[in-house]
Amino acid sequence: MYHKEKSIQIKNSASALYNNLSVLRIAPRRLTYFTVVHANVVNMVSASWDGLNYSHRQLQSKEPNVATSTSLIMQAAFCVLPSRELLVITSQKGIQMYESDGSIMVYWHALDTPETPSAQAVFARGISAVWENYICVGVSSGSILVFDVPSKGSNITLSEVLEEHKESITDIASECSGSQQCIADLVSADDGGNLCVWKSGEEFQLLNKIPGFDMSCSSVKLWKGTVVAGYGTGQIRLYEAVTGILHAEVNAHARWIYSLDIAPFSGLLLSAAEDSLVRVWHLTVSQETNSVEVAHLHNECVTDTQICGARFCDGDGYAFAVTGYDLSEIIRYTQT
Amino acid sequence: MSSRTLPLLFINLGGEMLYILDQRLRAQNIPADKAKKVMNDIITTMFNKKFLEELFKPQELYSKKALRTVFDRLAHASIMRLNQASMDKLYDLMTMAFKYQVLLCLRPKDILLVSFNHMDAIKDFVKDTPSILSLVDETYRQLIEMYTSLSHGEFQLIRQTLLIFFQDMHIRVSIFLKDKVQNSNGRFVLPTSGPVPHGTQVPGLIRMFSCTGEEVTRLQFNNGGNYTAGLREGSFEMFGDRVTKLGTNMYSVSRPVETHMSGTSKSSAQHTKQVNTAPNPLAKEELNLLAKLMGGLEVQKTGNADSGFRVNLFATDEEEEEALITRPDELSYGVINIQATKDHQANAELAKIMGEFTESGHQSPSASSKGDDLLAMMDGL
């Protein structure tokens, strides 16, 4: 179904972090951007579609002052809003937002870090664009910061702080950004496996809480009103977002899941885990009959690699890319 | 990232160090009483109360260089001496072994079981000496207190922090190559077979439910591997079957350890970690608090100059010398081997703590004569 393409070499190896690959397709310029986190650096590659041109850029985590120790980056993700695209980088010290090509930093938000380290780690993790003008970022305390993003410029403001989760946020996902109306357009996941479903707006509304069973949910997606969640046990579960009804449960992987992605136009689901496997599934969601079907389509094994990031490169799922711990390349696959 | 990583890193690396030293002491036919003294001295130093207190405080992980300094001193806590090449090799082996264990753990919480395997072995080394045994038991208690209540997600954060520490290390270890757990390019073999972790199901089943919760369909898919059901959970108590073999002693006299320096894969040479602070041209030792504490903990030696001896991690002295010369630059730890460094005057508060370590009435003979100010020592390099 898929075959391996030529890999893209990156300057450093990928770190073992959840969802450690972000992809932005820039159709007008026939380019795709990829970002991969290595410790305190984000490696950005811009790849031309004809496969002839690659350019690299590195972004560092911002330090409040030179004397402090290096701040490790937890995640880097592209946020696509109707009016603009930003690259958001979250670290132990705070949140940086750049223009999507990484050229200019437009916003910095510092986290409250205690003077001396406390037993509870401090970091930001979990990034998603929501609706027309919001970017949501999770924090290790369980809070979710909602930033209001103007259509251009750097006048980004913190609009709201959502305090619902009690454990560290692991991932945040949304659907319906600016196009259609959805009942629920945001889902957040935490270290205890708990999921919160929200409706965005001037004041975000909590629609539903789906409890975890003390098993961390490391990656989450929202599609056609269905929450797709990947867990540390290797299971994937599909819930109806607003009601919390469990539609399907898949014993998908033999180790901790690190990344999920959905190609929205085709309903293809990508899952990747520490067990070296990337799996492609097909989801059928019928909102009228309230039924969800999951079918397994394909496996790819990245030998001797614990995968940490997997993303479709386009909305149909024609191609996908994968990163692994200690691997200095982005592996690509295309449909045959 | 996780501020609770350092104790696990230290104890597991320390455990590996003891396995290796134990094997080398036997291989070099060091007299039993001297060998025992070395092991006892190192273990006593490792689990010193004040040192552990500092170790268990919430803090960020040390850099590789800083941690290496701590282990340099630990290795020299007794009458045994190691040349730089041997110390480099010892540290390579320790770190690659623990990297292997962290990677191969079925689930993040198993890192605690690996730690208990090391602790169990250390306890066995000192089972005849009640005073040291009590230090080890106290450490068990601290580990249990700090770690058994952590969630799976928090353990994964610890694991991720450790993996950043070990990133890009691909030194080939002979025993791993022979056992086929490491490839010739230095990367570990991650099997897609064997038991799944405790709490995980063997992949292959899709279940779909109706709105009322009834199972409507069951589908099987090919999981691409050869997995078997999970084993029982290991014990997280002071005694018990840990179930996992990771962290147990893999060395014996008949299975010596060598590392391969030449031909480390091109990728590992090119993509060296970039995390560190500005390059340090003089390669000064990073004197973190742990290293300072360790430096003051040198156990009292007998005055007899003959009691000291050198351990070689290589088969011959020539090999050791050769290893020092041919060690690739990118694998250098950048640590100046200042043996028997004493920092008694580095810090007034520390000096007070130091006083509590030296045997009562017995100032270490060189303390007053050296009395080197740290800065002066640095300047003299």
Short mmCIF file of N, CA, C and O in Angstrom, two decimals, chain A residues 10-18 38-40 58 70 72 74 92 117-119 121 123 125 191 214-216 233 245-256 258 274-277 279 281 290 292-294 296 299 301 304-306 325-328, chain B residues 1-4 58-60 99 103 105-106 108 151-154 156-157 159-160 163-164 166-170 183 187-192 195-197 199-211 219 221-224 227 271-275:
data_model
loop_
_atom_site.label_atom_id
_atom_site.label_comp_id
_atom_site.label_asym_id
_atom_site.label_seq_id
_atom_site.Cartn_x
_atom_site.Cartn_y
_atom_site.Cartn_z
N ILE A 10 18.44 15.11 8.75
CA ILE A 10 18.34 16.29 9.60
C ILE A 10 19.62 16.45 10.40
O ILE A 10 20.38 15.51 10.56
N LYS A 11 19.81 17.66 10.92
CA LYS A 11 21.09 18.00 11.55
C LYS A 11 21.34 17.25 12.86
O LYS A 11 22.47 17.03 13.26
N ASN A 12 20.28 16.96 13.62
CA ASN A 12 20.44 16.22 14.87
C ASN A 12 19.44 15.09 14.89
O ASN A 12 18.45 15.12 14.16
N SER A 13 19.65 14.17 15.78
CA SER A 13 18.70 13.07 15.92
C SER A 13 17.46 13.54 16.68
O SER A 13 17.51 14.53 17.41
N ALA A 14 16.37 12.82 16.51
CA ALA A 14 15.13 13.17 17.20
C ALA A 14 15.19 12.70 18.65
O ALA A 14 15.72 11.64 18.95
N SER A 15 14.65 13.51 19.55
CA SER A 15 14.57 13.11 20.96
C SER A 15 13.31 12.30 21.20
O SER A 15 12.35 12.41 20.44
N ALA A 16 13.32 11.50 22.25
CA ALA A 16 12.16 10.67 22.57
C ALA A 16 11.11 11.53 23.25
O ALA A 16 11.08 11.63 24.48
N LEU A 17 10.28 12.18 22.47
CA LEU A 17 9.21 13.03 22.98
C LEU A 17 7.95 12.69 22.22
O LEU A 17 8.02 12.32 21.05
N TYR A 18 6.79 12.83 22.87
CA TYR A 18 5.54 12.52 22.18
C TYR A 18 5.35 13.45 20.99
O TYR A 18 5.73 14.62 21.04
N HIS A 38 15.22 18.15 19.00
CA HIS A 38 16.40 17.48 19.56
C HIS A 38 16.81 18.27 20.79
O HIS A 38 17.38 19.34 20.68
N ALA A 39 16.51 17.74 21.97
CA ALA A 39 16.89 18.38 23.24
C ALA A 39 16.42 19.83 23.29
O ALA A 39 15.24 20.11 23.42
N ASN A 40 17.35 20.80 23.13
CA ASN A 40 16.97 22.20 23.24
C ASN A 40 16.91 22.92 21.89
O ASN A 40 16.93 24.14 21.82
N GLN A 58 17.79 25.97 12.33
CA GLN A 58 17.67 25.48 13.70
C GLN A 58 17.16 26.59 14.60
O GLN A 58 17.63 27.72 14.54
N THR A 70 20.31 25.18 30.22
CA THR A 70 19.56 25.03 28.98
C THR A 70 18.16 24.48 29.25
O THR A 70 17.98 23.56 30.03
N LEU A 72 15.00 22.47 27.97
CA LEU A 72 14.69 21.45 26.97
C LEU A 72 13.34 21.72 26.34
O LEU A 72 12.41 22.17 27.00
N MET A 74 9.88 20.57 24.66
CA MET A 74 8.99 19.42 24.77
C MET A 74 8.29 19.12 23.44
O MET A 74 8.00 17.97 23.14
N GLN A 92 10.70 23.98 28.76
CA GLN A 92 10.62 24.00 30.21
C GLN A 92 10.44 25.43 30.73
O GLN A 92 10.02 25.63 31.86
N PRO A 117 14.26 23.95 41.88
CA PRO A 117 13.40 22.93 41.24
C PRO A 117 12.50 22.23 42.26
O PRO A 117 12.93 21.91 43.36
N SER A 118 11.26 22.02 41.88
CA SER A 118 10.36 21.28 42.76
C SER A 118 10.23 19.87 42.21
O SER A 118 10.61 19.60 41.09
N ALA A 119 9.63 19.01 43.01
CA ALA A 119 9.47 17.62 42.59
C ALA A 119 8.62 17.54 41.32
O ALA A 119 8.84 16.71 40.47
N ALA A 121 7.72 18.56 37.79
CA ALA A 121 8.42 19.21 36.68
C ALA A 121 7.58 20.35 36.13
O ALA A 121 6.35 20.32 36.20
N PHE A 123 6.82 22.48 32.62
CA PHE A 123 7.05 22.58 31.17
C PHE A 123 5.71 22.81 30.49
O PHE A 123 4.65 22.65 31.10
N ARG A 125 3.44 21.60 27.11
CA ARG A 125 3.37 20.51 26.13
C ARG A 125 1.92 20.38 25.68
O ARG A 125 1.02 20.50 26.50
N ASP A 191 -1.71 13.10 31.47
CA ASP A 191 -0.89 11.96 31.87
C ASP A 191 -1.67 10.84 32.53
O ASP A 191 -1.18 9.73 32.65
N ASP A 214 -5.83 5.70 34.71
CA ASP A 214 -4.46 5.82 35.16
C ASP A 214 -3.46 5.38 34.11
O ASP A 214 -2.37 4.95 34.46
N MET A 215 -3.87 5.40 32.87
CA MET A 215 -2.88 5.10 31.85
C MET A 215 -2.78 6.30 30.93
O MET A 215 -3.75 6.69 30.29
N SER A 216 -1.62 6.86 30.86
CA SER A 216 -1.35 8.08 30.12
C SER A 216 -1.84 8.03 28.67
O SER A 216 -1.65 7.05 27.99
N THR A 233 -0.50 2.01 27.07
CA THR A 233 -0.64 0.55 27.01
C THR A 233 -0.58 0.04 25.59
O THR A 233 -0.61 -1.16 25.35
N ILE A 245 -19.27 8.13 24.70
CA ILE A 245 -19.55 6.73 24.37
C ILE A 245 -18.33 6.12 23.68
O ILE A 245 -17.77 6.70 22.77
N LEU A 246 -17.94 4.91 24.16
CA LEU A 246 -16.79 4.23 23.57
C LEU A 246 -17.25 3.52 22.30
O LEU A 246 -18.08 2.61 22.36
N HIS A 247 -16.73 3.93 21.16
CA HIS A 247 -17.14 3.32 19.90
C HIS A 247 -16.27 2.12 19.54
O HIS A 247 -16.76 1.13 19.00
N ALA A 248 -14.98 2.25 19.79
CA ALA A 248 -14.08 1.16 19.40
C ALA A 248 -12.83 1.17 20.25
O ALA A 248 -12.44 2.20 20.81
N GLU A 249 -12.26 -0.02 20.38
CA GLU A 249 -11.05 -0.19 21.17
C GLU A 249 -10.12 -1.09 20.37
O GLU A 249 -10.54 -2.17 19.93
N VAL A 250 -8.90 -0.63 20.15
CA VAL A 250 -7.97 -1.40 19.32
C VAL A 250 -6.74 -1.75 20.15
O VAL A 250 -6.12 -0.85 20.73
N ASN A 251 -6.37 -3.01 20.22
CA ASN A 251 -5.08 -3.39 20.81
C ASN A 251 -4.05 -3.20 19.70
O ASN A 251 -3.76 -4.11 18.94
N ALA A 252 -3.60 -1.97 19.59
CA ALA A 252 -2.90 -1.56 18.37
C ALA A 252 -1.40 -1.81 18.41
O ALA A 252 -0.81 -2.16 17.40
N HIS A 253 -0.77 -1.56 19.56
CA HIS A 253 0.69 -1.64 19.62
C HIS A 253 1.15 -2.39 20.84
O HIS A 253 0.43 -2.48 21.84
N ALA A 254 2.40 -2.90 20.76
CA ALA A 254 2.96 -3.67 21.87
C ALA A 254 3.70 -2.79 22.86
O ALA A 254 4.22 -3.27 23.85
N ARG A 255 3.81 -1.51 22.58
CA ARG A 255 4.48 -0.60 23.50
C ARG A 255 3.73 0.73 23.51
O ARG A 255 2.74 0.92 22.81
N TRP A 256 4.27 1.68 24.26
CA TRP A 256 3.70 3.00 24.41
C TRP A 256 3.53 3.69 23.06
O TRP A 256 4.46 3.80 22.30
N TYR A 258 3.31 6.84 20.69
CA TYR A 258 3.92 8.16 20.74
C TYR A 258 3.27 9.19 19.82
O TYR A 258 3.47 10.38 19.99
N GLU A 274 6.64 2.98 20.39
CA GLU A 274 7.99 2.55 20.75
C GLU A 274 8.31 1.16 20.23
O GLU A 274 9.46 0.73 20.27
N ASP A 275 7.29 0.45 19.76
CA ASP A 275 7.51 -0.93 19.31
C ASP A 275 8.07 -1.01 17.89
O ASP A 275 8.16 -2.09 17.31
N SER A 276 8.48 0.11 17.31
CA SER A 276 9.07 0.20 15.97
C SER A 276 8.05 0.16 14.85
O SER A 276 8.43 0.16 13.69
N LEU A 277 6.77 0.09 15.20
CA LEU A 277 5.77 -0.05 14.14
C LEU A 277 4.96 1.21 13.90
O LEU A 277 4.59 1.93 14.83
N ARG A 279 1.40 2.04 11.94
CA ARG A 279 0.25 1.34 11.36
C ARG A 279 -0.70 2.35 10.73
O ARG A 279 -0.87 3.47 11.24
N TRP A 281 -4.63 2.86 9.43
CA TRP A 281 -5.99 2.35 9.63
C TRP A 281 -6.95 3.21 8.81
O TRP A 281 -6.62 4.31 8.40
N ASN A 290 -24.56 7.28 13.91
CA ASN A 290 -23.75 7.24 15.12
C ASN A 290 -22.90 5.98 15.22
O ASN A 290 -22.83 5.34 16.27
N VAL A 292 -19.13 4.03 14.24
CA VAL A 292 -17.72 4.22 13.88
C VAL A 292 -17.13 2.86 13.54
O VAL A 292 -17.32 1.89 14.27
N GLU A 293 -16.42 2.81 12.44
CA GLU A 293 -15.74 1.56 12.08
C GLU A 293 -14.26 1.80 11.93
O GLU A 293 -13.83 2.86 11.44
N VAL A 294 -13.50 0.80 12.34
CA VAL A 294 -12.04 0.88 12.22
C VAL A 294 -11.57 -0.34 11.44
O VAL A 294 -11.95 -1.46 11.77
N HIS A 296 -7.95 -2.15 9.76
CA HIS A 296 -6.49 -2.07 9.68
C HIS A 296 -6.08 -2.22 8.22
O HIS A 296 -6.57 -3.12 7.52
N ASN A 299 1.04 -2.04 7.74
CA ASN A 299 2.09 -1.90 8.76
C ASN A 299 3.39 -1.50 8.10
O ASN A 299 3.71 -1.98 7.02
N CYS A 301 7.49 -1.36 9.51
CA CYS A 301 8.37 -1.54 10.65
C CYS A 301 9.65 -0.75 10.41
O CYS A 301 10.31 -0.93 9.39
N ASP A 304 14.59 -1.58 14.64
CA ASP A 304 15.42 -1.14 15.77
C ASP A 304 15.26 0.33 16.13
O ASP A 304 16.20 0.98 16.58
N THR A 305 14.06 0.84 15.91
CA THR A 305 13.83 2.27 16.20
C THR A 305 12.59 2.44 17.04
O THR A 305 11.55 1.84 16.76
N GLN A 306 12.69 3.26 18.09
CA GLN A 306 11.49 3.62 18.84
C GLN A 306 10.96 4.89 18.20
O GLN A 306 11.60 5.93 18.22
N TYR A 325 13.66 7.90 17.78
CA TYR A 325 14.69 8.28 18.75
C TYR A 325 16.08 7.90 18.23
O TYR A 325 16.28 6.79 17.75
N ASP A 326 17.00 8.84 18.32
CA ASP A 326 18.40 8.62 17.91
C ASP A 326 18.56 8.54 16.40
O ASP A 326 19.66 8.26 15.91
N LEU A 327 17.49 8.80 15.66
CA LEU A 327 17.58 8.74 14.20
C LEU A 327 17.71 10.15 13.65
O LEU A 327 16.96 11.04 14.05
N SER A 328 18.69 10.35 12.75
CA SER A 328 18.90 11.69 12.20
C SER A 328 18.31 11.83 10.82
O SER A 328 18.91 12.43 9.93
N MET B 1 13.78 18.40 32.41
CA MET B 1 12.48 17.76 32.33
C MET B 1 12.13 17.20 33.71
O MET B 1 11.85 17.95 34.61
N SER B 2 12.19 15.88 33.88
CA SER B 2 11.85 15.38 35.20
C SER B 2 12.95 15.72 36.19
O SER B 2 14.13 15.54 35.91
N SER B 3 12.56 16.21 37.37
CA SER B 3 13.55 16.58 38.37
C SER B 3 13.85 15.43 39.30
O SER B 3 14.46 15.60 40.35
N ARG B 4 13.37 14.24 38.94
CA ARG B 4 13.57 13.07 39.80
C ARG B 4 14.41 12.00 39.10
O ARG B 4 14.34 10.83 39.43
N PRO B 58 15.08 17.35 44.39
CA PRO B 58 14.62 17.58 43.02
C PRO B 58 15.59 18.49 42.29
O PRO B 58 15.95 19.54 42.78
N GLN B 59 16.07 18.05 41.14
CA GLN B 59 17.02 18.87 40.38
C GLN B 59 17.08 18.36 38.95
O GLN B 59 16.71 17.23 38.67
N GLU B 60 17.58 19.21 38.07
CA GLU B 60 17.77 18.82 36.67
C GLU B 60 18.94 17.86 36.58
O GLU B 60 19.82 17.84 37.45
N LYS B 99 21.96 2.61 29.07
CA LYS B 99 21.16 3.04 27.92
C LYS B 99 20.38 1.84 27.36
O LYS B 99 19.18 1.94 27.08
N LEU B 103 16.29 1.54 27.20
CA LEU B 103 15.61 1.35 25.91
C LEU B 103 14.80 0.08 25.87
O LEU B 103 13.70 0.05 25.33
N CYS B 105 13.53 -1.65 28.37
CA CYS B 105 12.47 -1.81 29.38
C CYS B 105 11.14 -1.90 28.68
O CYS B 105 10.84 -1.12 27.79
N LEU B 106 10.32 -2.84 29.10
CA LEU B 106 9.04 -3.01 28.43
C LEU B 106 8.12 -1.82 28.66
O LEU B 106 7.36 -1.42 27.81
N PRO B 108 7.97 2.13 31.06
CA PRO B 108 8.83 3.06 31.81
C PRO B 108 8.99 2.71 33.29
O PRO B 108 10.08 2.86 33.85
N SER B 151 3.15 8.02 38.82
CA SER B 151 2.27 7.46 37.78
C SER B 151 3.11 6.97 36.60
O SER B 151 4.30 7.29 36.50
N HIS B 152 2.47 6.23 35.70
CA HIS B 152 3.16 5.74 34.51
C HIS B 152 3.65 6.90 33.65
O HIS B 152 4.73 6.86 33.08
N GLY B 153 2.83 7.95 33.58
CA GLY B 153 3.21 9.13 32.78
C GLY B 153 4.46 9.80 33.33
O GLY B 153 5.32 10.26 32.59
N GLU B 154 4.55 9.86 34.68
CA GLU B 154 5.72 10.48 35.29
C GLU B 154 6.97 9.63 35.05
O GLU B 154 8.05 10.15 34.85
N GLN B 156 7.43 7.81 32.43
CA GLN B 156 7.79 8.02 31.02
C GLN B 156 8.57 9.31 30.89
O GLN B 156 9.52 9.40 30.10
N LEU B 157 8.23 10.32 31.65
CA LEU B 157 8.97 11.58 31.61
C LEU B 157 10.41 11.36 32.08
O LEU B 157 11.36 11.90 31.51
N ARG B 159 11.98 8.53 31.90
CA ARG B 159 12.63 7.76 30.83
C ARG B 159 13.04 8.67 29.69
O ARG B 159 14.15 8.56 29.15
N GLN B 160 12.16 9.61 29.32
CA GLN B 160 12.48 10.53 28.22
C GLN B 160 13.67 11.41 28.60
O GLN B 160 14.52 11.72 27.76
N LEU B 163 16.71 9.33 28.19
CA LEU B 163 17.04 9.10 26.79
C LEU B 163 17.69 10.32 26.15
O LEU B 163 18.51 10.19 25.24
N ILE B 164 17.34 11.51 26.62
CA ILE B 164 18.02 12.71 26.12
C ILE B 164 19.48 12.68 26.58
O ILE B 164 20.40 13.00 25.83
N PHE B 166 21.28 10.07 27.07
CA PHE B 166 22.01 9.05 26.32
C PHE B 166 21.97 9.25 24.81
O PHE B 166 22.48 8.42 24.06
N GLN B 167 21.36 10.34 24.38
CA GLN B 167 21.17 10.53 22.95
C GLN B 167 22.48 10.48 22.18
O GLN B 167 23.50 11.02 22.61
N ASP B 168 22.45 9.81 21.02
CA ASP B 168 23.58 9.77 20.09
C ASP B 168 24.77 8.98 20.60
O ASP B 168 25.85 9.05 20.02
N MET B 169 24.62 8.21 21.67
CA MET B 169 25.73 7.37 22.11
C MET B 169 25.58 6.01 21.45
O MET B 169 24.57 5.34 21.65
N HIS B 170 26.56 5.64 20.65
CA HIS B 170 26.48 4.37 19.92
C HIS B 170 27.78 3.58 20.04
O HIS B 170 28.22 2.95 19.07
N ASN B 183 23.77 -3.89 17.13
CA ASN B 183 24.22 -4.06 15.75
C ASN B 183 25.63 -3.51 15.59
O ASN B 183 26.12 -2.77 16.44
N ARG B 187 23.81 0.49 17.20
CA ARG B 187 22.42 0.65 17.64
C ARG B 187 21.89 -0.65 18.22
O ARG B 187 22.22 -1.73 17.75
N PHE B 188 21.06 -0.52 19.22
CA PHE B 188 20.54 -1.71 19.88
C PHE B 188 19.44 -2.36 19.08
O PHE B 188 18.66 -1.70 18.39
N VAL B 189 19.35 -3.67 19.21
CA VAL B 189 18.31 -4.43 18.53
C VAL B 189 17.02 -4.31 19.34
O VAL B 189 17.01 -4.57 20.54
N LEU B 190 15.97 -3.88 18.70
CA LEU B 190 14.67 -3.79 19.38
C LEU B 190 13.77 -4.86 18.78
O LEU B 190 13.26 -4.70 17.68
N PRO B 191 13.61 -5.97 19.47
CA PRO B 191 12.86 -7.08 18.87
C PRO B 191 11.36 -6.78 18.78
O PRO B 191 10.81 -6.09 19.64
N THR B 192 10.74 -7.30 17.73
CA THR B 192 9.28 -7.18 17.63
C THR B 192 8.66 -8.51 18.01
O THR B 192 7.72 -9.01 17.38
N PRO B 195 7.40 -11.16 25.15
CA PRO B 195 6.23 -10.78 25.94
C PRO B 195 5.91 -9.30 25.83
O PRO B 195 6.82 -8.48 25.73
N VAL B 196 4.64 -8.98 25.84
CA VAL B 196 4.25 -7.57 25.87
C VAL B 196 4.39 -7.09 27.31
O VAL B 196 4.47 -7.90 28.23
N PRO B 197 4.41 -5.77 27.52
CA PRO B 197 4.55 -5.28 28.89
C PRO B 197 3.35 -5.68 29.76
O PRO B 197 2.26 -5.94 29.23
N GLY B 199 0.19 -5.20 31.57
CA GLY B 199 -0.85 -4.20 31.38
C GLY B 199 -1.18 -3.93 29.92
O GLY B 199 -2.13 -3.21 29.62
N THR B 200 -0.40 -4.50 29.03
CA THR B 200 -0.66 -4.32 27.60
C THR B 200 -1.19 -5.63 27.02
O THR B 200 -0.79 -6.71 27.44
N GLN B 201 -2.07 -5.52 26.04
CA GLN B 201 -2.58 -6.71 25.35
C GLN B 201 -1.73 -6.96 24.11
O GLN B 201 -1.19 -6.03 23.53
N VAL B 202 -1.65 -8.21 23.69
CA VAL B 202 -0.97 -8.52 22.44
C VAL B 202 -1.73 -7.83 21.31
O VAL B 202 -2.95 -7.95 21.22
N PRO B 203 -1.04 -7.05 20.45
CA PRO B 203 -1.75 -6.32 19.40
C PRO B 203 -2.39 -7.29 18.42
O PRO B 203 -1.86 -8.35 18.14
N GLY B 204 -3.53 -6.87 17.87
CA GLY B 204 -4.17 -7.69 16.85
C GLY B 204 -5.68 -7.64 16.87
O GLY B 204 -6.33 -8.14 15.96
N LEU B 205 -6.26 -7.05 17.90
CA LEU B 205 -7.71 -7.09 18.02
C LEU B 205 -8.35 -5.71 17.90
O LEU B 205 -7.90 -4.76 18.51
N ILE B 206 -9.41 -5.64 17.08
CA ILE B 206 -10.23 -4.43 16.99
C ILE B 206 -11.62 -4.80 17.48
O ILE B 206 -12.22 -5.76 17.00
N ARG B 207 -12.12 -4.05 18.46
CA ARG B 207 -13.47 -4.30 18.95
C ARG B 207 -14.31 -3.05 18.72
O ARG B 207 -13.88 -1.95 19.03
N MET B 208 -15.50 -3.24 18.17
CA MET B 208 -16.38 -2.10 17.95
C MET B 208 -17.67 -2.29 18.74
O MET B 208 -18.18 -3.42 18.85
N PHE B 209 -18.18 -1.21 19.30
CA PHE B 209 -19.31 -1.29 20.24
C PHE B 209 -20.51 -0.50 19.76
O PHE B 209 -20.37 0.48 19.04
N SER B 210 -21.66 -0.90 20.23
CA SER B 210 -22.87 -0.13 19.95
C SER B 210 -22.97 0.99 20.97
O SER B 210 -22.20 1.04 21.93
N CYS B 211 -23.96 1.86 20.79
CA CYS B 211 -24.10 2.99 21.72
C CYS B 211 -24.44 2.54 23.12
O CYS B 211 -24.23 3.27 24.09
N LEU B 219 -12.56 -7.79 15.03
CA LEU B 219 -11.73 -8.03 13.86
C LEU B 219 -10.31 -8.30 14.30
O LEU B 219 -9.83 -7.71 15.27
N PHE B 221 -6.20 -8.34 13.15
CA PHE B 221 -5.28 -7.88 12.11
C PHE B 221 -3.89 -8.44 12.39
O PHE B 221 -3.60 -8.86 13.52
N ASN B 222 -3.06 -8.44 11.38
CA ASN B 222 -1.71 -8.97 11.50
C ASN B 222 -0.82 -7.93 12.18
O ASN B 222 -0.64 -6.83 11.66
N ASN B 223 -0.25 -8.29 13.34
CA ASN B 223 0.52 -7.29 14.07
C ASN B 223 1.97 -7.15 13.61
O ASN B 223 2.70 -6.32 14.12
N GLY B 224 2.37 -7.95 12.65
CA GLY B 224 3.71 -7.79 12.08
C GLY B 224 4.83 -8.22 12.99
O GLY B 224 6.00 -8.00 12.71
N TYR B 227 4.48 -11.61 19.18
CA TYR B 227 4.37 -11.28 20.59
C TYR B 227 3.67 -12.36 21.39
O TYR B 227 2.84 -13.10 20.87
N HIS B 271 26.84 13.67 14.09
CA HIS B 271 25.75 14.32 14.80
C HIS B 271 25.97 14.30 16.29
O HIS B 271 25.26 13.63 17.01
N THR B 272 27.00 14.98 16.72
CA THR B 272 27.27 15.00 18.16
C THR B 272 26.23 15.89 18.82
O THR B 272 25.73 16.83 18.24
N LYS B 273 25.95 15.60 20.04
CA LYS B 273 24.94 16.35 20.77
C LYS B 273 25.31 17.80 20.87
O LYS B 273 26.46 18.14 21.06
N GLN B 274 24.31 18.64 20.75
CA GLN B 274 24.62 20.06 20.80
C GLN B 274 24.09 20.74 22.05
O GLN B 274 24.02 21.93 22.13
N VAL B 275 23.67 19.94 23.00
CA VAL B 275 23.00 20.58 24.14
C VAL B 275 23.90 21.48 24.94
O VAL B 275 23.46 22.40 25.59
#
